[in-house]
Coordinates of C-alpha atoms in Angstrom, one line a residue:
M1 CA -141.1 -12.0 2.4
K2 CA -143.7 -12.5 5.2
Q3 CA -146.3 -13.8 2.6
R4 CA -143.7 -16.2 1.1
I5 CA -142.9 -17.6 4.5
F6 CA -146.6 -17.9 5.4
L7 CA -147.5 -19.7 2.2
G8 CA -144.5 -22.0 2.6
L9 CA -145.6 -23.0 6.1
T10 CA -149.4 -23.2 5.4
P11 CA -149.3 -26.8 4.1
L12 CA -147.4 -27.9 7.2
F13 CA -150.0 -26.1 9.4
L14 CA -152.9 -27.8 7.6
L15 CA -151.3 -31.2 7.8
L16 CA -150.6 -30.7 11.5
I17 CA -154.3 -29.7 12.1
A18 CA -155.6 -32.7 10.2
M19 CA -153.4 -35.0 12.2
G20 CA -154.5 -33.4 15.4
V21 CA -158.2 -33.8 14.5
Y22 CA -157.7 -37.4 13.6
A23 CA -155.8 -38.0 16.9
V24 CA -158.6 -36.4 18.9
S25 CA -161.2 -38.6 17.2
L26 CA -159.1 -41.7 17.7
F27 CA -158.6 -41.0 21.4
A28 CA -162.4 -40.4 21.8
K29 CA -163.2 -43.8 20.2
L30 CA -160.6 -45.6 22.4
G31 CA -162.0 -43.8 25.4
N32 CA -165.5 -45.0 24.7
S33 CA -164.3 -48.6 24.3
V34 CA -162.4 -48.4 27.6
D35 CA -165.5 -46.8 29.2
V36 CA -167.7 -49.6 28.0
I37 CA -165.3 -52.2 29.5
L38 CA -164.8 -50.4 32.8
R39 CA -168.1 -48.7 33.4
E40 CA -170.6 -51.4 32.1
N41 CA -169.2 -54.9 31.8
F42 CA -166.8 -54.8 34.6
R43 CA -169.4 -53.6 37.1
S44 CA -171.8 -56.4 36.1
V45 CA -169.0 -59.0 36.4
I46 CA -168.2 -57.8 39.9
A47 CA -171.9 -57.8 40.9
G48 CA -172.3 -61.4 39.5
Q49 CA -169.2 -62.5 41.4
Q50 CA -170.5 -61.0 44.6
M51 CA -174.0 -62.7 44.1
K52 CA -172.4 -66.1 43.7
E53 CA -170.2 -65.6 46.8
T54 CA -173.0 -64.4 49.0
A55 CA -175.4 -67.1 47.7
E56 CA -172.8 -69.8 48.5
R57 CA -172.3 -68.4 52.0
M58 CA -176.1 -68.3 52.6
D59 CA -176.3 -71.9 51.4
S60 CA -173.5 -72.8 53.8
A61 CA -175.4 -71.2 56.6
L62 CA -178.4 -73.5 56.0
F63 CA -176.1 -76.5 55.9
F64 CA -174.4 -75.5 59.2
S65 CA -177.9 -75.5 60.8
L66 CA -178.3 -79.2 59.9
V67 CA -175.3 -80.1 61.9
G68 CA -176.3 -78.2 65.0
E69 CA -174.7 -74.8 64.5
E70 CA -178.0 -72.9 64.6
E71 CA -176.8 -69.6 66.1
R72 CA -173.7 -69.4 63.9
A73 CA -175.7 -70.4 60.8
R74 CA -178.4 -67.8 61.4
K75 CA -175.8 -65.1 61.9
M76 CA -174.0 -66.0 58.6
Y77 CA -177.3 -66.0 56.7
D78 CA -178.4 -62.6 58.0
Q79 CA -175.0 -61.0 57.2
N80 CA -174.9 -62.2 53.5
L81 CA -178.6 -61.6 52.6
P82 CA -178.2 -57.7 52.4
E83 CA -175.0 -58.1 50.4
F84 CA -176.7 -60.4 47.9
R85 CA -179.6 -58.0 47.5
E86 CA -177.2 -55.0 47.1
S87 CA -175.3 -56.8 44.3
L88 CA -178.5 -57.8 42.7
T89 CA -179.7 -54.2 42.7
V90 CA -176.4 -53.1 41.1
E91 CA -176.9 -55.7 38.3
M92 CA -180.6 -54.7 37.8
H93 CA -179.5 -51.1 37.2
N94 CA -176.5 -52.0 34.9
V95 CA -178.3 -54.2 32.3
T96 CA -176.5 -53.3 29.0
L97 CA -176.4 -56.5 26.9
P98 CA -179.1 -58.5 25.1
G99 CA -180.5 -61.2 27.4
E100 CA -178.9 -59.8 30.4
G101 CA -182.2 -58.4 31.7
E102 CA -184.0 -61.7 31.5
L103 CA -181.1 -63.3 33.4
A104 CA -181.2 -60.6 36.1
N105 CA -185.0 -61.0 36.5
K106 CA -184.6 -64.8 36.8
V107 CA -182.0 -64.3 39.6
Q108 CA -184.4 -61.9 41.3
Q109 CA -187.3 -64.4 41.1
L110 CA -185.2 -67.4 42.2
H111 CA -183.8 -65.3 45.1
G112 CA -187.3 -64.3 46.2
H113 CA -188.4 -67.9 46.2
Y114 CA -185.2 -68.9 48.0
T115 CA -185.7 -66.3 50.8
E116 CA -189.4 -67.3 51.3
R117 CA -188.5 -70.9 51.7
A118 CA -185.5 -70.0 53.9
E119 CA -187.9 -68.4 56.4
V120 CA -189.9 -71.6 56.5
F121 CA -186.7 -73.5 56.9
W122 CA -185.6 -71.5 59.9
Q123 CA -189.1 -71.9 61.5
T124 CA -189.0 -75.7 61.2
R125 CA -187.5 -77.3 64.3
D126 CA -187.6 -80.9 63.1
I127 CA -184.2 -81.8 61.8
P128 CA -185.2 -84.5 59.5
A129 CA -187.9 -82.2 58.0
R130 CA -185.2 -79.5 57.6
R131 CA -182.8 -81.9 55.9
K132 CA -185.5 -83.1 53.4
M133 CA -186.5 -79.4 52.7
Y134 CA -182.8 -78.4 52.1
F135 CA -182.0 -81.2 49.7
D136 CA -185.4 -81.1 47.9
E137 CA -186.0 -77.3 47.6
M138 CA -183.2 -75.0 48.9
L139 CA -180.2 -76.7 47.3
P140 CA -181.7 -76.8 43.8
T141 CA -182.8 -73.1 44.1
F142 CA -179.3 -72.1 45.2
T143 CA -177.8 -74.0 42.3
A144 CA -180.1 -72.2 39.9
V145 CA -179.2 -68.8 41.4
K146 CA -175.5 -69.5 41.1
D147 CA -175.7 -70.8 37.5
T148 CA -177.8 -67.8 36.4
A149 CA -175.3 -65.4 38.1
Q150 CA -172.5 -67.3 36.3
E151 CA -174.3 -66.7 32.9
I152 CA -174.5 -63.0 33.7
I153 CA -170.7 -63.0 34.4
K154 CA -170.0 -65.0 31.2
I155 CA -171.9 -62.7 28.8
N156 CA -170.3 -59.6 30.3
Q157 CA -166.8 -61.2 30.2
D158 CA -167.4 -62.2 26.6
N159 CA -168.5 -58.7 25.8
M160 CA -165.3 -57.3 27.5
V161 CA -163.1 -59.6 25.4
D162 CA -164.9 -58.5 22.3
A163 CA -164.6 -54.8 23.2
D164 CA -160.9 -55.3 23.9
R165 CA -160.4 -57.0 20.6
K166 CA -162.2 -54.1 18.8
A167 CA -160.1 -51.5 20.7
R168 CA -156.9 -53.3 19.8
A169 CA -158.0 -53.5 16.2
L170 CA -158.9 -49.8 16.2
S171 CA -155.5 -49.0 17.8
E172 CA -153.6 -51.0 15.2
K173 CA -155.5 -49.5 12.4
S174 CA -155.0 -46.0 13.8
T175 CA -151.3 -46.7 14.3
R176 CA -151.0 -47.6 10.6
Y177 CA -152.9 -44.5 9.6
M178 CA -150.8 -42.3 11.9
I179 CA -147.5 -43.8 10.6
F180 CA -148.7 -43.2 7.1
A181 CA -149.8 -39.6 7.9
L182 CA -146.5 -39.0 9.7
L183 CA -144.5 -40.2 6.7
V184 CA -146.7 -38.0 4.4
G185 CA -146.2 -35.1 6.8
I186 CA -142.4 -35.6 6.9
A187 CA -142.2 -35.8 3.1
G188 CA -144.4 -32.7 2.8
A189 CA -142.4 -30.9 5.4
V190 CA -139.1 -31.7 3.7
Y191 CA -140.5 -30.7 0.3
F192 CA -142.0 -27.4 1.5
A193 CA -139.0 -26.6 3.7
A194 CA -136.7 -27.2 0.7
R195 CA -138.8 -24.9 -1.5
L196 CA -138.9 -22.2 1.3
Q197 CA -135.1 -22.6 2.0
R198 CA -134.3 -22.3 -1.7
S199 CA -136.5 -19.3 -2.2
I200 CA -134.9 -17.5 0.8
L201 CA -131.3 -18.8 0.8
E202 CA -130.5 -18.4 -2.9
P203 CA -130.8 -14.6 -2.8
I204 CA -128.9 -14.6 0.5
Q205 CA -126.1 -16.8 -0.9
A206 CA -125.9 -14.6 -4.0
L207 CA -125.6 -11.5 -1.7
R208 CA -122.9 -13.3 0.4
T209 CA -120.9 -14.1 -2.7
V210 CA -121.1 -10.6 -4.0
S211 CA -120.3 -9.2 -0.5
K212 CA -117.1 -11.4 -0.4
E213 CA -116.1 -10.1 -3.8
L214 CA -116.8 -6.6 -2.7
G215 CA -114.7 -7.0 0.4
E216 CA -111.8 -8.1 -1.8
G217 CA -112.0 -4.8 -3.7
K218 CA -114.1 -6.0 -6.7
L219 CA -116.6 -3.2 -6.6
D220 CA -118.1 -4.0 -10.1
Q221 CA -120.3 -6.8 -8.6
V222 CA -124.1 -6.7 -9.0
V223 CA -126.6 -8.7 -7.0
P224 CA -129.5 -10.0 -9.2
V225 CA -132.9 -8.7 -8.0
M226 CA -135.3 -11.7 -8.3
S227 CA -138.3 -10.4 -6.3
Q228 CA -139.9 -7.3 -4.9
D229 CA -140.0 -8.5 -1.3
E230 CA -137.5 -7.6 1.5
L231 CA -134.8 -9.7 -0.2
G232 CA -135.3 -7.9 -3.4
Q233 CA -135.2 -4.6 -1.6
L234 CA -132.0 -5.6 0.2
A235 CA -130.4 -6.6 -3.1
D236 CA -131.4 -3.3 -4.7
A237 CA -130.0 -1.4 -1.7
F238 CA -126.8 -3.4 -1.9
N239 CA -126.4 -2.5 -5.6
K240 CA -126.8 1.1 -4.8
M241 CA -124.2 0.9 -2.0
A242 CA -121.8 -0.8 -4.4
T243 CA -122.3 2.1 -6.9
K244 CA -121.6 4.6 -4.2
L245 CA -118.5 2.7 -3.1
R246 CA -117.2 2.7 -6.7
A247 CA -117.6 6.4 -6.8
Y248 CA -116.1 6.9 -3.4
R249 CA -113.1 4.7 -4.3
Q250 CA -112.5 6.8 -7.4
V251 CA -112.5 10.0 -5.3
M252 CA -110.4 8.4 -2.5
G253 CA -108.0 7.0 -4.9
D254 CA -107.3 10.4 -6.3
Q255 CA -107.0 11.9 -2.8
I256 CA -104.6 9.1 -1.7
L257 CA -102.5 9.5 -4.8
Q258 CA -102.4 13.3 -4.2
A259 CA -101.5 12.7 -0.5
R260 CA -98.8 10.2 -1.4
Q261 CA -97.3 12.6 -3.8
M262 CA -97.4 15.4 -1.2
T263 CA -95.8 13.1 1.4
E264 CA -93.0 12.1 -1.0
I265 CA -92.4 15.7 -1.9
T266 CA -92.4 16.6 1.8
F267 CA -90.0 13.8 2.8
S268 CA -87.8 14.6 -0.2
A269 CA -87.2 18.1 1.2
F270 CA -85.8 16.6 4.5
P271 CA -82.0 16.6 4.6
D272 CA -81.9 13.6 6.8
P273 CA -82.4 10.1 5.5
I274 CA -85.9 8.8 6.0
I275 CA -86.7 5.1 5.4
V276 CA -90.1 3.3 5.8
V277 CA -89.7 -0.5 6.3
A278 CA -92.5 -3.1 6.2
A279 CA -93.0 -5.7 8.9
D280 CA -91.2 -8.3 6.7
G281 CA -88.1 -6.1 6.5
R282 CA -88.8 -4.9 2.9
V283 CA -88.1 -1.2 2.3
N284 CA -91.3 0.5 1.1
F285 CA -90.0 4.1 0.8
A286 CA -86.8 6.0 1.0
N287 CA -86.4 9.7 0.4
P288 CA -83.6 11.0 -1.9
A289 CA -81.3 11.7 1.1
A290 CA -81.7 8.0 2.2
N291 CA -81.0 6.7 -1.3
T292 CA -77.8 8.7 -1.5
F293 CA -76.8 7.7 2.0
L294 CA -77.4 4.0 1.4
F295 CA -75.7 4.2 -2.0
K296 CA -72.6 5.7 -0.5
L297 CA -72.6 2.9 2.1
G298 CA -73.0 0.3 -0.6
M299 CA -76.4 -0.9 0.8
K300 CA -79.0 -0.7 -1.9
D301 CA -81.6 -3.1 -0.5
G302 CA -81.0 -3.0 3.3
L303 CA -80.2 -1.0 6.4
P304 CA -76.9 -0.6 8.4
P305 CA -76.5 -3.5 10.9
G306 CA -77.0 -1.3 14.1
V307 CA -80.2 0.2 12.6
Q308 CA -81.5 -3.1 11.3
E309 CA -81.3 -4.6 14.8
E310 CA -83.4 -1.9 16.3
V311 CA -86.0 -2.2 13.4
N312 CA -86.2 -6.0 14.1
R313 CA -86.7 -5.4 17.8
I314 CA -89.5 -2.8 17.3
V315 CA -91.3 -4.8 14.6
K316 CA -91.5 -7.6 17.2
G317 CA -93.3 -5.2 19.6
A318 CA -90.6 -3.4 21.5
P319 CA -91.0 0.4 22.4
D320 CA -90.0 3.0 19.9
Y321 CA -86.2 3.7 19.8
L322 CA -85.8 7.5 20.4
P323 CA -82.3 8.1 21.9
T324 CA -81.5 11.7 23.1
S325 CA -77.8 11.5 23.9
F326 CA -74.7 11.2 21.7
D327 CA -73.7 7.9 23.3
R328 CA -76.1 6.1 21.0
V329 CA -74.7 7.6 17.7
I330 CA -73.4 5.3 15.0
V331 CA -70.3 6.3 13.1
F332 CA -70.0 5.8 9.4
R333 CA -67.1 6.7 7.1
I334 CA -68.4 8.4 3.9
D335 CA -66.2 10.2 1.4
E336 CA -63.1 9.7 3.7
Q337 CA -64.9 11.5 6.6
E338 CA -66.5 10.3 9.7
V339 CA -70.3 10.9 9.8
F340 CA -72.1 10.6 13.2
V341 CA -75.7 9.4 12.8
L342 CA -78.3 9.3 15.6
P343 CA -80.9 6.7 14.5
R344 CA -84.5 6.9 15.5
V345 CA -87.0 4.1 14.9
I346 CA -90.7 4.6 15.3
G347 CA -93.1 1.7 15.0
M348 CA -96.1 2.2 12.7
R349 CA -99.3 0.8 14.3
D350 CA -102.8 0.4 13.2
E351 CA -106.0 1.1 15.2
T352 CA -105.6 -2.1 17.1
G353 CA -102.0 -1.4 18.1
S354 CA -100.6 -4.0 15.8
I355 CA -97.2 -3.2 14.2
F356 CA -97.3 -3.2 10.4
G357 CA -93.9 -1.4 9.8
A358 CA -91.4 1.0 11.1
A359 CA -90.1 4.5 10.1
V360 CA -86.4 5.1 10.4
V361 CA -84.9 8.6 10.7
L362 CA -81.1 8.8 10.5
Q363 CA -80.3 12.2 11.9
D364 CA -76.9 13.6 11.0
V365 CA -75.5 14.9 14.3
T366 CA -71.9 15.3 13.1
R367 CA -71.9 19.0 13.5
L368 CA -73.8 18.9 16.8
R369 CA -71.3 16.3 18.2
L370 CA -68.4 18.5 17.2
L371 CA -70.0 21.5 18.8
D372 CA -70.6 19.4 21.9
E373 CA -67.0 18.2 22.0
V374 CA -65.8 21.8 21.6
K375 CA -68.1 22.9 24.4
T376 CA -67.0 20.1 26.6
N377 CA -63.3 20.9 25.9
L378 CA -63.9 24.6 26.5
V379 CA -65.6 23.9 29.8
S380 CA -62.8 21.5 30.8
T381 CA -60.1 24.0 29.8
V382 CA -61.7 27.0 31.4
S383 CA -62.4 25.0 34.6
H384 CA -58.8 23.8 34.7
E385 CA -57.4 27.3 34.1
L386 CA -59.7 28.7 36.8
K387 CA -58.7 26.0 39.3
T388 CA -55.0 27.1 39.5
P389 CA -55.6 30.8 40.5
L390 CA -58.5 29.7 42.7
T391 CA -56.1 27.4 44.6
S392 CA -53.8 30.4 45.2
V393 CA -56.7 32.5 46.4
R394 CA -57.8 29.7 48.8
M395 CA -54.2 29.4 50.1
G396 CA -54.0 33.1 50.7
L397 CA -57.3 33.1 52.6
H398 CA -56.2 30.3 54.8
L399 CA -53.0 32.1 55.6
L400 CA -54.8 35.3 56.5
L401 CA -57.3 33.4 58.7
E402 CA -54.4 31.7 60.5
E403 CA -53.2 35.3 61.3
R404 CA -49.6 34.4 60.5
I405 CA -49.1 37.7 58.7
G406 CA -50.9 39.7 61.4
S407 CA -53.9 39.8 63.6
L408 CA -57.4 40.5 62.3
N409 CA -60.2 42.4 63.7
P410 CA -63.7 40.8 63.9
K411 CA -65.0 42.4 60.8
Q412 CA -61.9 41.3 58.7
T413 CA -62.3 37.8 60.0
E414 CA -66.0 37.8 59.0
L415 CA -65.2 38.9 55.5
L416 CA -62.4 36.4 55.1
L417 CA -64.6 33.5 56.3
A418 CA -67.3 34.5 53.8
A419 CA -64.6 34.7 51.0
R420 CA -63.3 31.3 52.0
E421 CA -66.8 29.8 51.9
D422 CA -67.4 31.2 48.5
S423 CA -64.0 30.0 47.2
E424 CA -64.8 26.5 48.5
R425 CA -68.2 26.6 46.8
L426 CA -66.5 27.8 43.6
L427 CA -64.0 25.0 43.8
R428 CA -66.7 22.4 44.2
M429 CA -68.4 23.8 41.2
I430 CA -65.3 23.7 39.1
N431 CA -64.6 20.1 40.2
D432 CA -68.2 19.2 39.2
L433 CA -67.7 20.8 35.8
L434 CA -64.4 18.9 35.3
D435 CA -66.0 15.6 36.4
L436 CA -69.0 16.3 34.1
A437 CA -66.7 17.1 31.2
K438 CA -64.7 13.9 31.7
L439 CA -67.9 11.8 31.8
E440 CA -69.4 13.4 28.7
S441 CA -66.2 13.1 26.8
G442 CA -66.0 9.4 27.6
R443 CA -62.4 9.7 28.7
T444 CA -63.2 8.5 32.2
A445 CA -63.3 4.7 32.2
L446 CA -65.5 3.4 35.0
P447 CA -64.3 0.0 36.3
S448 CA -67.2 -2.4 36.7
L449 CA -67.4 -5.3 39.1
P450 CA -70.2 -7.7 39.9
M451 CA -72.1 -6.4 43.0
D452 CA -75.0 -7.7 44.9
P453 CA -77.9 -5.0 45.1
R454 CA -78.3 -5.6 48.8
E455 CA -74.6 -4.8 49.4
L456 CA -74.9 -1.6 47.4
I457 CA -77.9 -0.5 49.4
D458 CA -76.3 -1.4 52.7
N459 CA -73.1 0.5 51.8
A460 CA -75.1 3.6 50.8
Q461 CA -77.1 3.3 54.0
D462 CA -74.0 3.2 56.2
D463 CA -72.6 6.3 54.4
L464 CA -75.8 8.4 54.4
R465 CA -77.6 7.5 57.6
A466 CA -75.7 10.1 59.7
L467 CA -76.4 12.8 57.1
V468 CA -80.2 12.0 57.1
E469 CA -80.5 11.7 60.8
S470 CA -78.7 15.1 61.3
R471 CA -81.6 16.7 59.5
G472 CA -84.2 14.9 61.8
S473 CA -85.3 12.4 59.1
K474 CA -85.1 8.6 59.0
L475 CA -83.5 6.5 56.3
V476 CA -85.3 3.2 55.5
T477 CA -84.2 0.5 53.1
K478 CA -86.4 -1.9 51.2
V479 CA -84.7 -4.6 49.0
T480 CA -86.6 -7.3 47.2
P481 CA -85.1 -10.7 48.0
G482 CA -83.3 -12.7 45.4
L483 CA -82.2 -9.8 43.1
P484 CA -79.6 -10.7 40.5
R485 CA -76.2 -9.1 40.7
V486 CA -75.2 -6.0 38.6
S487 CA -71.9 -4.9 37.1
V488 CA -71.1 -1.4 38.4
D489 CA -68.4 0.9 39.7
A490 CA -69.4 0.9 43.4
R491 CA -67.7 4.3 44.1
Q492 CA -69.5 6.1 41.3
V493 CA -72.9 4.5 42.2
A494 CA -72.3 5.7 45.8
H495 CA -72.0 9.2 44.4
V496 CA -75.4 8.8 42.7
F497 CA -77.0 7.6 45.9
S498 CA -75.5 10.5 47.8
N499 CA -76.8 13.0 45.2
F500 CA -80.3 11.5 45.3
V501 CA -80.4 11.4 49.1
S502 CA -79.0 14.9 49.5
N503 CA -81.6 16.1 47.1
A504 CA -84.4 14.3 49.0
I505 CA -83.2 15.8 52.4
K506 CA -83.7 19.3 51.0
H507 CA -87.4 18.6 50.4
T508 CA -88.2 16.3 53.3
K509 CA -89.7 17.6 56.6
P510 CA -88.1 16.5 59.9
G511 CA -89.5 13.2 61.1
E512 CA -90.4 11.9 57.6
E513 CA -88.9 8.9 56.1
I514 CA -86.6 8.7 53.1
V515 CA -86.7 5.2 51.4
L516 CA -83.7 3.7 49.8
R517 CA -85.0 0.8 47.6
A518 CA -83.9 -1.9 45.2
K519 CA -86.4 -4.1 43.2
N520 CA -86.8 -6.0 39.9
Q521 CA -87.9 -4.0 36.9
D522 CA -88.5 -5.8 33.6
G523 CA -85.2 -7.8 33.8
R524 CA -83.2 -4.9 35.2
V525 CA -82.5 -3.9 38.8
R526 CA -84.1 -0.6 39.8
F527 CA -82.4 1.5 42.6
S528 CA -84.4 4.4 43.8
V529 CA -84.7 7.0 46.5
V530 CA -88.2 8.0 47.6
D531 CA -89.2 11.1 49.5
H532 CA -92.4 12.6 50.7
G533 CA -91.7 16.2 49.7
P534 CA -93.8 18.6 47.6
G535 CA -93.0 16.8 44.3
I536 CA -91.9 18.1 41.0
P537 CA -94.3 19.8 38.5
I538 CA -94.9 17.7 35.4
Q539 CA -93.6 20.4 33.1
F540 CA -90.2 20.4 34.8
Q541 CA -89.6 16.6 35.1
G542 CA -88.1 16.4 31.6
Q543 CA -85.4 19.1 32.5
I544 CA -84.5 17.9 36.0
F545 CA -81.3 16.1 34.8
D546 CA -80.1 19.0 32.7
R547 CA -77.0 20.9 33.6
F548 CA -77.5 24.1 35.7
F549 CA -81.2 23.5 36.0
R550 CA -83.0 24.4 39.2
L551 CA -86.7 24.3 40.0
P552 CA -88.2 27.8 39.8
G553 CA -88.8 29.1 43.3
S554 CA -86.4 26.6 44.8
E555 CA -84.4 27.9 47.8
S556 CA -81.7 25.2 47.4
T557 CA -78.1 26.2 46.9
G558 CA -75.8 24.7 44.4
A559 CA -75.0 25.0 40.7
G560 CA -77.5 22.4 39.5
L561 CA -74.8 20.0 38.3
G562 CA -75.4 17.1 40.8
L563 CA -78.2 15.3 38.9
A564 CA -76.5 15.9 35.6
I565 CA -73.4 14.2 36.9
A566 CA -75.5 11.4 38.3
R567 CA -77.1 10.9 34.8
E568 CA -73.7 10.7 33.1
I569 CA -72.5 8.1 35.7
V570 CA -75.6 5.9 35.2
L571 CA -75.3 6.2 31.4
A572 CA -71.6 5.3 31.5
Q573 CA -72.7 2.1 33.4
G574 CA -75.2 1.2 30.7
G575 CA -78.2 2.1 32.8
V576 CA -81.2 4.4 32.6
I577 CA -82.0 7.3 34.9
G578 CA -85.4 8.9 35.6
V579 CA -87.8 10.4 38.0
Q580 CA -91.4 9.7 38.9
S581 CA -93.2 12.5 40.8
E582 CA -96.6 13.8 41.5
P583 CA -97.1 17.3 42.9
G584 CA -98.0 17.1 46.6
K585 CA -97.1 13.3 46.9
G586 CA -93.3 13.2 46.8
S587 CA -90.8 12.1 44.3
E588 CA -88.9 8.9 43.3
F589 CA -85.5 9.3 41.7
Y590 CA -84.4 6.0 40.2
F591 CA -81.8 4.4 37.9
D592 CA -82.0 1.0 36.3
L593 CA -78.9 -1.2 35.8
P594 CA -78.7 -4.3 33.6
A595 CA -78.8 -7.6 35.6
I596 CA -76.0 -10.1 35.1
P597 CA -77.5 -13.2 33.5
T598 CA -77.3 -16.4 35.5
G599 CA -73.9 -18.1 34.7
G600 CA -72.5 -14.7 33.6
I601 CA -69.7 -12.7 35.2
T602 CA -68.5 -14.2 38.5

């Protein structure tokens, strides 16, 4: 490859060198011509001009003496005589043309005669004699000196004109040669560049075409090997790679087929319907349970409306739909029976995070829901049945403590007070169980009214400030301005705030702040209570809202139902509840409520 490029560029290099040599030679010739004009002829012209001028001034000096300006005339003559001799010396040493030497010698002889007679002129005091000597001898000699100097100027100027003409002719001739050489060079460059381009690009284009076909899955392509250079070696390596890819595709095809069969067999064993949907809504796979389920619903090519909406939402980029409570179940009637299904939709993403489909699991929770209802009814019934005798016990304890039946000694009073406190705590627990059972069963309808978040926070602050300050802490509120209104049951939400703040007080040291906050959270309004306590370990954060759950090692009293009741209240309001905590940095218990759109409920 290197040799091919070198051979392709060699003619261009040779042409460039030839043009460079010719240009150097041309510049040397032009330089010589210019040097002749400037160095030789021009100096002689200048010297001739100066001889003429100084000779004229010396002649003028002699003439001035005839009119009585003796001192001025003598001074002018003495000043110009050295300048004339200097110019004459320059000319004598710059003789370059034929006949120029004879003219220079003639000027020298005439000047010598002129200066000798000028000395005699200055010594003569008789004015008439001086006048006769000037017109008879000095003026003719001066005229001869001036004419001879003019001849020297003329032959040098003629030679300069001739040298200039020759330089112009050489320049024009060289310009034509250079234009011709440039055109030949461009033609040669285009020709050799085209050959070099074709010899290099043709194999590359063939390789590109085959690569494109290979990228489209056509692995039977072969790149022709047209040389043994680097391009030929590249084509050979590409062919070997294509051969290996064909073998690899065969192996991978068998493995993918086997994996698909294993996946289908595995999904077929699942009792719950499993459906895989492409990004365009087309069903790519459904296990036998899904086919049976859809057939009984009369939906052969689609999904139930409630499930289809979640699939559409997740395909557009929404988070996975993974409900955990029975309030999200969908009820279907199949074979004259109600079937409760808890749908779960998981987005299928590639390595870049782009959605290319969704997996739908329709979990049949009919039996679990019935068991949950039985459990809720059992708890409600037992709690109700316990409440009646407990009321009698409380009444008896109150009567005894009032000493209506008889006086009590201190020990009896202490025991009765402890019994009364335990009965009160038991009553609160039974009431919590009853409230929780009602909320879980859905029989308790929570009236909702539009409320301003600032008003909810202010009401909660007024009710809870005394409780917080009694523990030595400080209650602070932070509300983002301009929050939209929410539709809630203010009394039930106050119960949630009370539970959150009571829980924060238990883990807050005296003097620390408890923050009651409301802010915007992705189109919802988030209400939260923030404390600076020890925090909740990560492994327990998922259980904190479960019934009867208490943190291991916690010294707090209570049955562990407060947060569970708060969760049911928030869920009944259509909200979401959660906790954010980091051990050693405090906790934030929050719940998000849907905002009322502008122009909605008033």
